[in-house]
Amino acid sequence: METKLDTCKYGLIGAGMMGQEHIRNVALIDGAEIAAAYEPDAGMCGALRAFAPEVQIEASMSDLLRRSDLDALLIASPNQVHARQLSEIANTRPLPILVEKPLYTDPGDSALIESLSAEYPSPIWVAMEYRYMPPIAAFIQRAQAATGGIKMLTIREHRFPFLPKVGNWNRFNKNSGGTLVEKCCHFFDLMRVILQDEPVRVMASGGQDVNHLDEVYDGENSDIWDGAYVIVDFASGTRAMLDLCMYAEGSEYQEELSAVGPEGKIECFVPGPGRFWPENQPNPIPKLVLSPRHTKQRDILDIPVDPKLLTAGDHNGATFYQHQRFLDVVRGKAAPEVTLSDGAKAVQMGMAAQQSALTGQSVSL
């Protein structure tokens, strides 16, 4: 049943770097606005007042949840508090929620997620922006047909190091869940979506090789990883690989996807955020490349993204398209495309990869 709303008003929990990207993208959508936010860090509150003075800042999450004018909630807080905040919302004001990845970081929270899946009375959408990058969306749509059925999938992300975050929370595995959860749950989600299959075994090698080696916060050394290889076997016999390097910011393309099957190969090339690109060089254009096995006639397609969307965030326009779809969910026109189950499975794959890299043993799922 469709819900009739004029302007859909969101409450934002966490107004740091990603929260501010959400604000900029929601502002581009007719019929939606960020009405209020809860952000405990004084510096981020100051930044929020400067660039989005129309957003009312609440003193606590409880104050935010007491507002009667909210239609939905966005959670963009540090990883380690997502599960606790979901629980508080469920117990006090179960509105529709868009919650940033990763869904949780403590394996002990999996029972909470299962409970929410069964009992939460409103829709919850887990923010997996990479699905909605235009070049990746085109890749997903065409991959099975272009390959004749995917047998091998490779996802490469060669990018810049982790950016500074509030309180340096992302410098520690205990807060982020580890790089293969924090960063790579996006890619494990893509593997499931692209292959239309479920993982059965994970093998990984990773570590902290170049970045953050000499960083110390409150007497504690940063332990976040900056590179890994992960191989995932799927139930049908297909396999996927992740190649992650976070000291490769000179790469022309940040994400490169490749799928191969008996009929051919399809590739996708996605540039990183424009704000990190040298001013004297034009931004690379996203591309989709189809390479049929038998004719060998490559078809190279440019997949340009609206410049307004590129300046609104670091995810190649994906945050805007995700919000368009989430607004349909809030209005009762659609169901979440990325469910709690999807978010939990991406976390489980990341945790299995972290475990495999630490132990040197494959992990069954």
mmCIF file of C-alpha atoms in Angstrom:
data_model
loop_
_atom_site.group_PDB
_atom_site.id
_atom_site.type_symbol
_atom_site.label_atom_id
_atom_site.label_comp_id
_atom_site.label_asym_id
_atom_site.label_seq_id
_atom_site.Cartn_x
_atom_site.Cartn_y
_atom_site.Cartn_z
ATOM 1 C CA MET A 1 0.000 0.000 0.000
ATOM 2 C CA GLU A 2 1.441 3.380 -1.017
ATOM 3 C CA THR A 3 1.985 5.902 1.754
ATOM 4 C CA LYS A 4 1.013 9.471 0.857
ATOM 5 C CA LEU A 5 3.720 11.941 1.865
ATOM 6 C CA ASP A 6 4.454 15.465 0.764
ATOM 7 C CA THR A 7 8.089 16.124 1.648
ATOM 8 C CA CYS A 8 9.690 13.076 3.237
ATOM 9 C CA LYS A 9 11.715 14.188 6.245
ATOM 10 C CA TYR A 10 14.728 12.233 7.386
ATOM 11 C CA GLY A 11 16.546 12.122 10.688
ATOM 12 C CA LEU A 12 20.295 11.611 10.264
ATOM 13 C CA ILE A 13 22.378 9.746 12.848
ATOM 14 C CA GLY A 14 26.025 10.612 12.249
ATOM 15 C CA ALA A 15 26.936 13.728 10.259
ATOM 16 C CA GLY A 16 30.545 12.949 9.446
ATOM 17 C CA MET A 17 31.991 12.443 5.971
ATOM 18 C CA MET A 18 29.404 9.916 4.794
ATOM 19 C CA GLY A 19 26.549 11.626 6.590
ATOM 20 C CA GLN A 20 27.365 14.853 4.783
ATOM 21 C CA GLU A 21 27.379 13.003 1.456
ATOM 22 C CA HIS A 22 23.871 11.784 2.261
ATOM 23 C CA ILE A 23 22.760 15.357 2.998
ATOM 24 C CA ARG A 24 24.103 16.633 -0.336
ATOM 25 C CA ASN A 25 22.432 13.852 -2.302
ATOM 26 C CA VAL A 26 19.057 14.023 -0.559
ATOM 27 C CA ALA A 27 19.063 17.762 -1.333
ATOM 28 C CA LEU A 28 19.058 16.860 -5.052
ATOM 29 C CA ILE A 29 15.844 14.815 -4.770
ATOM 30 C CA ASP A 30 12.454 16.472 -5.018
ATOM 31 C CA GLY A 31 10.207 15.584 -2.105
ATOM 32 C CA ALA A 32 12.932 14.679 0.391
ATOM 33 C CA GLU A 33 14.996 16.545 2.962
ATOM 34 C CA ILE A 34 17.222 15.964 5.970
ATOM 35 C CA ALA A 35 15.233 17.719 8.704
ATOM 36 C CA ALA A 36 17.408 16.970 11.730
ATOM 37 C CA ALA A 37 20.614 15.235 12.754
ATOM 38 C CA TYR A 38 22.339 13.830 15.806
ATOM 39 C CA GLU A 39 26.137 14.173 15.738
ATOM 40 C CA PRO A 40 28.079 13.930 19.031
ATOM 41 C CA ASP A 41 31.358 15.341 17.670
ATOM 42 C CA ALA A 42 31.642 19.118 18.081
ATOM 43 C CA GLY A 43 33.872 19.549 15.034
ATOM 44 C CA MET A 44 31.463 17.735 12.749
ATOM 45 C CA CYS A 45 28.553 19.712 14.205
ATOM 46 C CA GLY A 46 30.387 22.905 13.265
ATOM 47 C CA ALA A 47 30.952 21.627 9.734
ATOM 48 C CA LEU A 48 27.282 20.674 9.463
ATOM 49 C CA ARG A 49 26.115 24.114 10.582
ATOM 50 C CA ALA A 50 28.393 25.714 7.996
ATOM 51 C CA PHE A 51 27.287 23.790 4.909
ATOM 52 C CA ALA A 52 23.716 22.726 5.841
ATOM 53 C CA PRO A 53 22.323 25.307 8.276
ATOM 54 C CA GLU A 54 18.779 24.182 7.485
ATOM 55 C CA VAL A 55 19.401 20.859 9.293
ATOM 56 C CA GLN A 56 18.461 21.105 12.963
ATOM 57 C CA ILE A 57 21.042 19.498 15.270
ATOM 58 C CA GLU A 58 19.625 17.514 18.186
ATOM 59 C CA ALA A 59 21.521 17.048 21.447
ATOM 60 C CA SER A 60 21.005 13.282 21.632
ATOM 61 C CA MET A 61 19.723 10.351 19.655
ATOM 62 C CA SER A 62 16.762 10.185 22.022
ATOM 63 C CA ASP A 63 15.897 13.785 21.166
ATOM 64 C CA LEU A 64 16.106 12.979 17.474
ATOM 65 C CA LEU A 65 13.821 9.955 17.822
ATOM 66 C CA ARG A 66 11.243 12.003 19.741
ATOM 67 C CA ARG A 67 10.653 14.324 16.797
ATOM 68 C CA SER A 68 7.153 13.800 15.457
ATOM 69 C CA ASP A 69 7.932 15.148 11.968
ATOM 70 C CA LEU A 70 10.331 12.385 10.860
ATOM 71 C CA ASP A 71 9.341 9.854 8.213
ATOM 72 C CA ALA A 72 12.609 7.856 8.032
ATOM 73 C CA LEU A 73 16.075 7.551 9.564
ATOM 74 C CA LEU A 74 19.583 7.426 8.052
ATOM 75 C CA ILE A 75 22.371 5.812 10.073
ATOM 76 C CA ALA A 76 25.831 7.013 9.000
ATOM 77 C CA SER A 77 27.654 6.662 12.310
ATOM 78 C CA PRO A 78 30.906 4.731 12.967
ATOM 79 C CA ASN A 79 30.652 1.017 12.208
ATOM 80 C CA GLN A 80 30.848 -0.284 15.745
ATOM 81 C CA VAL A 81 27.657 1.479 16.891
ATOM 82 C CA HIS A 82 25.320 0.513 14.028
ATOM 83 C CA ALA A 83 23.882 -2.543 15.793
ATOM 84 C CA ARG A 84 23.330 -0.706 19.087
ATOM 85 C CA GLN A 85 21.598 2.163 17.325
ATOM 86 C CA LEU A 86 19.375 -0.205 15.353
ATOM 87 C CA SER A 87 18.369 -1.823 18.637
ATOM 88 C CA GLU A 88 17.559 1.546 20.241
ATOM 89 C CA ILE A 89 15.458 2.583 17.259
ATOM 90 C CA ALA A 90 13.587 -0.742 17.303
ATOM 91 C CA ASN A 91 12.769 -0.247 20.966
ATOM 92 C CA THR A 92 11.670 3.391 20.695
ATOM 93 C CA ARG A 93 10.709 4.589 17.191
ATOM 94 C CA PRO A 94 10.722 1.899 14.474
ATOM 95 C CA LEU A 95 10.701 4.133 11.396
ATOM 96 C CA PRO A 96 11.986 3.067 7.954
ATOM 97 C CA ILE A 97 15.801 3.003 8.053
ATOM 98 C CA LEU A 98 18.667 3.347 5.597
ATOM 99 C CA VAL A 99 21.706 2.066 7.505
ATOM 100 C CA GLU A 100 25.252 2.383 6.221
ATOM 101 C CA LYS A 101 27.426 -0.672 5.743
ATOM 102 C CA PRO A 102 28.768 -2.686 7.445
ATOM 103 C CA LEU A 103 25.590 -3.721 9.213
ATOM 104 C CA TYR A 104 27.544 -4.885 12.277
ATOM 105 C CA THR A 105 31.124 -5.593 13.367
ATOM 106 C CA ASP A 106 30.739 -7.963 16.344
ATOM 107 C CA PRO A 107 29.796 -11.566 15.476
ATOM 108 C CA GLY A 108 27.692 -11.551 18.638
ATOM 109 C CA ASP A 109 25.320 -9.057 17.004
ATOM 110 C CA SER A 110 24.176 -11.520 14.356
ATOM 111 C CA ALA A 111 21.315 -12.659 16.612
ATOM 112 C CA LEU A 112 20.075 -9.056 16.839
ATOM 113 C CA ILE A 113 20.045 -8.779 13.046
ATOM 114 C CA GLU A 114 18.079 -12.024 12.751
ATOM 115 C CA SER A 115 15.574 -10.698 15.286
ATOM 116 C CA LEU A 116 15.197 -7.414 13.416
ATOM 117 C CA SER A 117 14.705 -9.301 10.141
ATOM 118 C CA ALA A 118 11.815 -11.213 11.679
ATOM 119 C CA GLU A 119 10.198 -8.563 13.883
ATOM 120 C CA TYR A 120 11.032 -4.983 12.816
ATOM 121 C CA PRO A 121 7.735 -3.497 11.600
ATOM 122 C CA SER A 122 9.178 -1.061 9.032
ATOM 123 C CA PRO A 123 11.541 -1.542 6.066
ATOM 124 C CA ILE A 124 15.321 -1.478 6.613
ATOM 125 C CA TRP A 125 17.665 -0.914 3.653
ATOM 126 C CA VAL A 126 21.407 -1.564 4.024
ATOM 127 C CA ALA A 127 23.428 1.035 2.116
ATOM 128 C CA MET A 128 25.474 -0.794 -0.504
ATOM 129 C CA GLU A 129 26.222 2.130 -2.801
ATOM 130 C CA TYR A 130 28.458 0.234 -5.218
ATOM 131 C CA ARG A 131 25.461 -1.594 -6.689
ATOM 132 C CA TYR A 132 24.159 1.767 -7.924
ATOM 133 C CA MET A 133 27.244 3.234 -9.575
ATOM 134 C CA PRO A 134 26.049 3.618 -13.203
ATOM 135 C CA PRO A 135 28.914 1.640 -14.776
ATOM 136 C CA ILE A 136 28.590 -1.166 -12.214
ATOM 137 C CA ALA A 137 24.799 -1.201 -12.587
ATOM 138 C CA ALA A 138 25.301 -1.623 -16.356
ATOM 139 C CA PHE A 139 27.818 -4.410 -15.702
ATOM 140 C CA ILE A 140 25.370 -6.229 -13.421
ATOM 141 C CA GLN A 141 22.586 -5.951 -15.997
ATOM 142 C CA ARG A 142 24.636 -7.317 -18.898
ATOM 143 C CA ALA A 143 27.159 -9.692 -17.314
ATOM 144 C CA GLN A 144 25.306 -13.004 -17.548
ATOM 145 C CA ALA A 145 24.293 -12.515 -21.190
ATOM 146 C CA ALA A 146 27.687 -11.155 -22.250
ATOM 147 C CA THR A 147 29.534 -14.138 -20.787
ATOM 148 C CA GLY A 148 27.034 -16.885 -21.537
ATOM 149 C CA GLY A 149 26.953 -17.574 -17.803
ATOM 150 C CA ILE A 150 29.724 -16.295 -15.545
ATOM 151 C CA LYS A 151 32.386 -18.790 -14.488
ATOM 152 C CA MET A 152 34.992 -16.401 -13.066
ATOM 153 C CA LEU A 153 34.518 -12.949 -11.537
ATOM 154 C CA THR A 154 37.314 -10.579 -10.519
ATOM 155 C CA ILE A 155 36.875 -7.336 -8.600
ATOM 156 C CA ARG A 156 39.876 -5.055 -8.219
ATOM 157 C CA GLU A 157 39.943 -1.933 -6.100
ATOM 158 C CA HIS A 158 43.216 -0.004 -6.221
ATOM 159 C CA ARG A 159 42.702 3.254 -4.354
ATOM 160 C CA PHE A 160 43.818 5.804 -1.776
ATOM 161 C CA PRO A 161 44.334 4.960 1.921
ATOM 162 C CA PHE A 162 41.641 5.202 4.561
ATOM 163 C CA LEU A 163 40.721 8.834 5.134
ATOM 164 C CA PRO A 164 40.824 10.430 8.611
ATOM 165 C CA LYS A 165 37.559 9.922 10.500
ATOM 166 C CA VAL A 166 36.170 11.261 13.778
ATOM 167 C CA GLY A 167 38.290 10.026 16.673
ATOM 168 C CA ASN A 168 40.340 7.914 14.226
ATOM 169 C CA TRP A 169 37.871 5.092 14.713
ATOM 170 C CA ASN A 170 38.661 3.581 11.318
ATOM 171 C CA ARG A 171 42.312 3.004 12.225
ATOM 172 C CA PHE A 172 41.460 -0.029 14.371
ATOM 173 C CA ASN A 173 40.029 -3.438 13.522
ATOM 174 C CA LYS A 174 38.036 -3.512 16.764
ATOM 175 C CA ASN A 175 35.992 -0.522 15.585
ATOM 176 C CA SER A 176 35.738 -1.076 11.852
ATOM 177 C CA GLY A 177 35.384 -4.857 11.849
ATOM 178 C CA GLY A 178 38.627 -5.028 9.858
ATOM 179 C CA THR A 179 39.298 -3.850 6.315
ATOM 180 C CA LEU A 180 37.721 -6.935 4.762
ATOM 181 C CA VAL A 181 34.499 -6.109 6.586
ATOM 182 C CA GLU A 182 34.603 -2.289 6.603
ATOM 183 C CA LYS A 183 35.703 -1.706 3.020
ATOM 184 C CA CYS A 184 35.102 -4.981 1.294
ATOM 185 C CA CYS A 185 31.562 -5.862 2.335
ATOM 186 C CA HIS A 186 30.664 -3.786 -0.762
ATOM 187 C CA PHE A 187 32.520 -6.235 -2.974
ATOM 188 C CA PHE A 188 31.212 -9.368 -1.305
ATOM 189 C CA ASP A 189 27.722 -7.971 -1.799
ATOM 190 C CA LEU A 190 28.508 -7.389 -5.482
ATOM 191 C CA MET A 191 29.773 -10.950 -5.863
ATOM 192 C CA ARG A 192 26.445 -12.354 -4.649
ATOM 193 C CA VAL A 193 24.432 -9.979 -6.828
ATOM 194 C CA ILE A 194 26.481 -10.488 -9.997
ATOM 195 C CA LEU A 195 26.773 -14.271 -9.692
ATOM 196 C CA GLN A 196 23.210 -14.743 -8.383
ATOM 197 C CA ASP A 197 24.663 -17.380 -6.095
ATOM 198 C CA GLU A 198 25.713 -17.994 -2.484
ATOM 199 C CA PRO A 199 29.286 -18.416 -1.164
ATOM 200 C CA VAL A 200 30.440 -21.702 0.355
ATOM 201 C CA ARG A 201 34.177 -21.182 1.019
ATOM 202 C CA VAL A 202 36.525 -18.229 1.506
ATOM 203 C CA MET A 203 40.327 -18.099 1.265
ATOM 204 C CA ALA A 204 42.320 -14.930 1.875
ATOM 205 C CA SER A 205 45.704 -13.347 2.400
ATOM 206 C CA GLY A 206 46.005 -9.782 3.674
ATOM 207 C CA GLY A 207 47.731 -7.446 6.056
ATOM 208 C CA GLN A 208 49.084 -4.010 6.900
ATOM 209 C CA ASP A 209 51.965 -3.473 4.501
ATOM 210 C CA VAL A 210 52.471 0.230 3.743
ATOM 211 C CA ASN A 211 49.887 2.544 5.315
ATOM 212 C CA HIS A 212 49.419 3.593 8.963
ATOM 213 C CA LEU A 213 52.460 1.636 10.164
ATOM 214 C CA ASP A 214 53.711 4.456 12.391
ATOM 215 C CA GLU A 215 50.328 5.813 13.480
ATOM 216 C CA VAL A 216 49.649 5.743 17.216
ATOM 217 C CA TYR A 217 46.439 6.973 18.851
ATOM 218 C CA ASP A 218 46.108 7.178 22.636
ATOM 219 C CA GLY A 219 49.117 4.902 22.942
ATOM 220 C CA GLU A 220 47.705 2.251 20.596
ATOM 221 C CA ASN A 221 49.184 1.374 17.201
ATOM 222 C CA SER A 222 46.881 1.380 14.214
ATOM 223 C CA ASP A 223 46.265 -2.187 13.023
ATOM 224 C CA ILE A 224 44.024 -1.632 10.000
ATOM 225 C CA TRP A 225 45.005 -3.586 6.866
ATOM 226 C CA ASP A 226 45.740 -1.939 3.525
ATOM 227 C CA GLY A 227 45.798 -4.851 1.064
ATOM 228 C CA ALA A 228 44.438 -8.330 0.451
ATOM 229 C CA TYR A 229 43.563 -11.056 -2.001
ATOM 230 C CA VAL A 230 40.343 -12.985 -1.360
ATOM 231 C CA ILE A 231 39.040 -16.007 -3.288
ATOM 232 C CA VAL A 232 35.417 -17.070 -2.846
ATOM 233 C CA ASP A 233 33.941 -20.364 -4.045
ATOM 234 C CA PHE A 234 30.201 -20.336 -4.768
ATOM 235 C CA ALA A 235 27.629 -23.097 -4.539
ATOM 236 C CA SER A 236 27.257 -23.546 -8.306
ATOM 237 C CA GLY A 237 31.016 -23.969 -8.799
ATOM 238 C CA THR A 238 31.696 -20.424 -9.944
ATOM 239 C CA ARG A 239 34.492 -18.529 -8.236
ATOM 240 C CA ALA A 240 35.262 -14.904 -7.539
ATOM 241 C CA MET A 241 38.362 -12.994 -6.495
ATOM 242 C CA LEU A 242 38.931 -9.655 -4.798
ATOM 243 C CA ASP A 243 42.192 -7.744 -5.308
ATOM 244 C CA LEU A 244 42.410 -4.835 -2.845
ATOM 245 C CA CYS A 245 45.261 -2.348 -2.617
ATOM 246 C CA MET A 246 44.907 0.889 -0.642
ATOM 247 C CA TYR A 247 48.209 2.513 -1.592
ATOM 248 C CA ALA A 248 47.505 2.815 -5.310
ATOM 249 C CA GLU A 249 45.932 6.263 -5.592
ATOM 250 C CA GLY A 250 47.818 6.885 -8.850
ATOM 251 C CA SER A 251 45.614 4.352 -10.661
ATOM 252 C CA GLU A 252 43.576 5.666 -13.565
ATOM 253 C CA TYR A 253 40.584 3.598 -12.485
ATOM 254 C CA GLN A 254 39.759 2.819 -8.875
ATOM 255 C CA GLU A 255 37.440 -0.154 -9.463
ATOM 256 C CA GLU A 256 37.827 -2.691 -12.255
ATOM 257 C CA LEU A 257 35.391 -5.590 -12.612
ATOM 258 C CA SER A 258 35.828 -8.519 -14.969
ATOM 259 C CA ALA A 259 33.506 -11.476 -15.614
ATOM 260 C CA VAL A 260 34.306 -14.330 -17.987
ATOM 261 C CA GLY A 261 32.207 -17.218 -19.284
ATOM 262 C CA PRO A 262 32.007 -19.597 -22.252
ATOM 263 C CA GLU A 263 30.719 -16.886 -24.624
ATOM 264 C CA GLY A 264 32.898 -13.949 -23.675
ATOM 265 C CA LYS A 265 34.168 -11.387 -21.226
ATOM 266 C CA ILE A 266 32.745 -8.162 -19.830
ATOM 267 C CA GLU A 267 34.716 -5.489 -17.979
ATOM 268 C CA CYS A 268 33.837 -2.355 -16.065
ATOM 269 C CA PHE A 269 36.132 0.564 -15.215
ATOM 270 C CA VAL A 270 35.191 3.129 -12.562
ATOM 271 C CA PRO A 271 37.330 6.173 -11.668
ATOM 272 C CA GLY A 272 37.825 7.298 -8.099
ATOM 273 C CA PRO A 273 36.445 10.512 -6.586
ATOM 274 C CA GLY A 274 37.078 13.565 -8.733
ATOM 275 C CA ARG A 275 38.224 15.647 -5.756
ATOM 276 C CA PHE A 276 41.346 13.470 -5.522
ATOM 277 C CA TRP A 277 42.226 13.715 -9.219
ATOM 278 C CA PRO A 278 44.989 16.128 -10.347
ATOM 279 C CA GLU A 279 43.579 19.461 -11.498
ATOM 280 C CA ASN A 280 45.661 19.426 -14.683
ATOM 281 C CA GLN A 281 44.247 16.069 -15.832
ATOM 282 C CA PRO A 282 40.693 15.328 -16.968
ATOM 283 C CA ASN A 283 38.739 12.815 -14.938
ATOM 284 C CA PRO A 284 38.652 9.386 -16.595
ATOM 285 C CA ILE A 285 35.259 8.401 -18.026
ATOM 286 C CA PRO A 286 33.677 5.198 -16.675
ATOM 287 C CA LYS A 287 33.610 2.433 -19.260
ATOM 288 C CA LEU A 288 31.979 -0.883 -20.005
ATOM 289 C CA VAL A 289 33.890 -3.231 -22.334
ATOM 290 C CA LEU A 290 32.355 -6.305 -23.967
ATOM 291 C CA SER A 291 34.711 -8.852 -25.554
ATOM 292 C CA PRO A 292 32.917 -11.770 -27.292
ATOM 293 C CA ARG A 293 35.011 -14.904 -27.294
ATOM 294 C CA HIS A 294 34.452 -15.969 -30.890
ATOM 295 C CA THR A 295 34.254 -12.741 -32.910
ATOM 296 C CA LYS A 296 36.874 -10.889 -30.859
ATOM 297 C CA GLN A 297 35.095 -7.635 -31.766
ATOM 298 C CA ARG A 298 35.377 -5.507 -28.616
ATOM 299 C CA ASP A 299 32.631 -3.019 -27.873
ATOM 300 C CA ILE A 300 33.731 -0.125 -25.626
ATOM 301 C CA LEU A 301 30.914 1.931 -24.113
ATOM 302 C CA ASP A 302 31.322 5.170 -22.171
ATOM 303 C CA ILE A 303 29.043 5.362 -19.119
ATOM 304 C CA PRO A 304 29.210 9.049 -18.145
ATOM 305 C CA VAL A 305 27.799 10.247 -14.821
ATOM 306 C CA ASP A 306 26.020 13.565 -14.258
ATOM 307 C CA PRO A 307 28.653 16.045 -12.971
ATOM 308 C CA LYS A 308 26.207 17.267 -10.293
ATOM 309 C CA LEU A 309 26.168 13.767 -8.837
ATOM 310 C CA LEU A 310 29.948 13.473 -8.968
ATOM 311 C CA THR A 311 30.348 16.642 -6.907
ATOM 312 C CA ALA A 312 27.715 15.493 -4.383
ATOM 313 C CA GLY A 313 29.789 12.555 -3.154
ATOM 314 C CA ASP A 314 32.588 10.053 -3.628
ATOM 315 C CA HIS A 315 30.551 7.128 -4.991
ATOM 316 C CA ASN A 316 30.174 7.920 -8.703
ATOM 317 C CA GLY A 317 26.578 9.042 -8.369
ATOM 318 C CA ALA A 318 25.472 5.901 -6.539
ATOM 319 C CA THR A 319 24.313 7.594 -3.332
ATOM 320 C CA PHE A 320 21.778 9.665 -5.306
ATOM 321 C CA TYR A 321 20.336 6.665 -7.146
ATOM 322 C CA GLN A 322 20.178 4.657 -3.932
ATOM 323 C CA HIS A 323 18.218 7.463 -2.254
ATOM 324 C CA GLN A 324 15.766 7.638 -5.146
ATOM 325 C CA ARG A 325 14.957 3.976 -4.632
ATOM 326 C CA PHE A 326 14.872 4.263 -0.843
ATOM 327 C CA LEU A 327 12.369 7.115 -1.093
ATOM 328 C CA ASP A 328 10.070 4.760 -3.014
ATOM 329 C CA VAL A 329 10.389 2.335 -0.101
ATOM 330 C CA VAL A 330 9.512 5.013 2.452
ATOM 331 C CA ARG A 331 6.490 6.005 0.358
ATOM 332 C CA GLY A 332 5.292 2.395 0.261
ATOM 333 C CA LYS A 333 5.907 1.941 -3.469
ATOM 334 C CA ALA A 334 8.640 -0.704 -3.224
ATOM 335 C CA ALA A 335 10.481 -3.108 -0.936
ATOM 336 C CA PRO A 336 14.153 -2.679 0.070
ATOM 337 C CA GLU A 337 16.539 -3.897 -2.625
ATOM 338 C CA VAL A 338 19.336 -4.512 -0.098
ATOM 339 C CA THR A 339 17.869 -6.358 2.873
ATOM 340 C CA LEU A 340 19.160 -7.055 6.367
ATOM 341 C CA SER A 341 19.948 -10.561 5.126
ATOM 342 C CA ASP A 342 22.034 -9.135 2.261
ATOM 343 C CA GLY A 343 23.906 -6.847 4.666
ATOM 344 C CA ALA A 344 24.534 -9.682 7.116
ATOM 345 C CA LYS A 345 25.840 -12.043 4.422
ATOM 346 C CA ALA A 346 28.315 -9.421 3.198
ATOM 347 C CA VAL A 347 29.595 -9.001 6.770
ATOM 348 C CA GLN A 348 29.861 -12.774 7.255
ATOM 349 C CA MET A 349 31.936 -13.086 4.069
ATOM 350 C CA GLY A 350 34.226 -10.283 5.263
ATOM 351 C CA MET A 351 34.657 -11.880 8.680
ATOM 352 C CA ALA A 352 35.455 -15.221 7.048
ATOM 353 C CA ALA A 353 38.080 -13.512 4.872
ATOM 354 C CA GLN A 354 39.651 -11.815 7.905
ATOM 355 C CA GLN A 355 39.764 -15.178 9.703
ATOM 356 C CA SER A 356 41.261 -16.972 6.710
ATOM 357 C CA ALA A 357 43.993 -14.362 6.305
ATOM 358 C CA LEU A 358 44.865 -14.581 10.009
ATOM 359 C CA THR A 359 44.920 -18.388 10.199
ATOM 360 C CA GLY A 360 46.072 -19.363 6.721
ATOM 361 C CA GLN A 361 43.086 -21.732 6.468
ATOM 362 C CA SER A 362 40.026 -21.596 4.243
ATOM 363 C CA VAL A 363 36.729 -20.883 5.991
ATOM 364 C CA SER A 364 33.482 -22.639 5.069
ATOM 365 C CA LEU A 365 30.242 -20.677 5.112
#
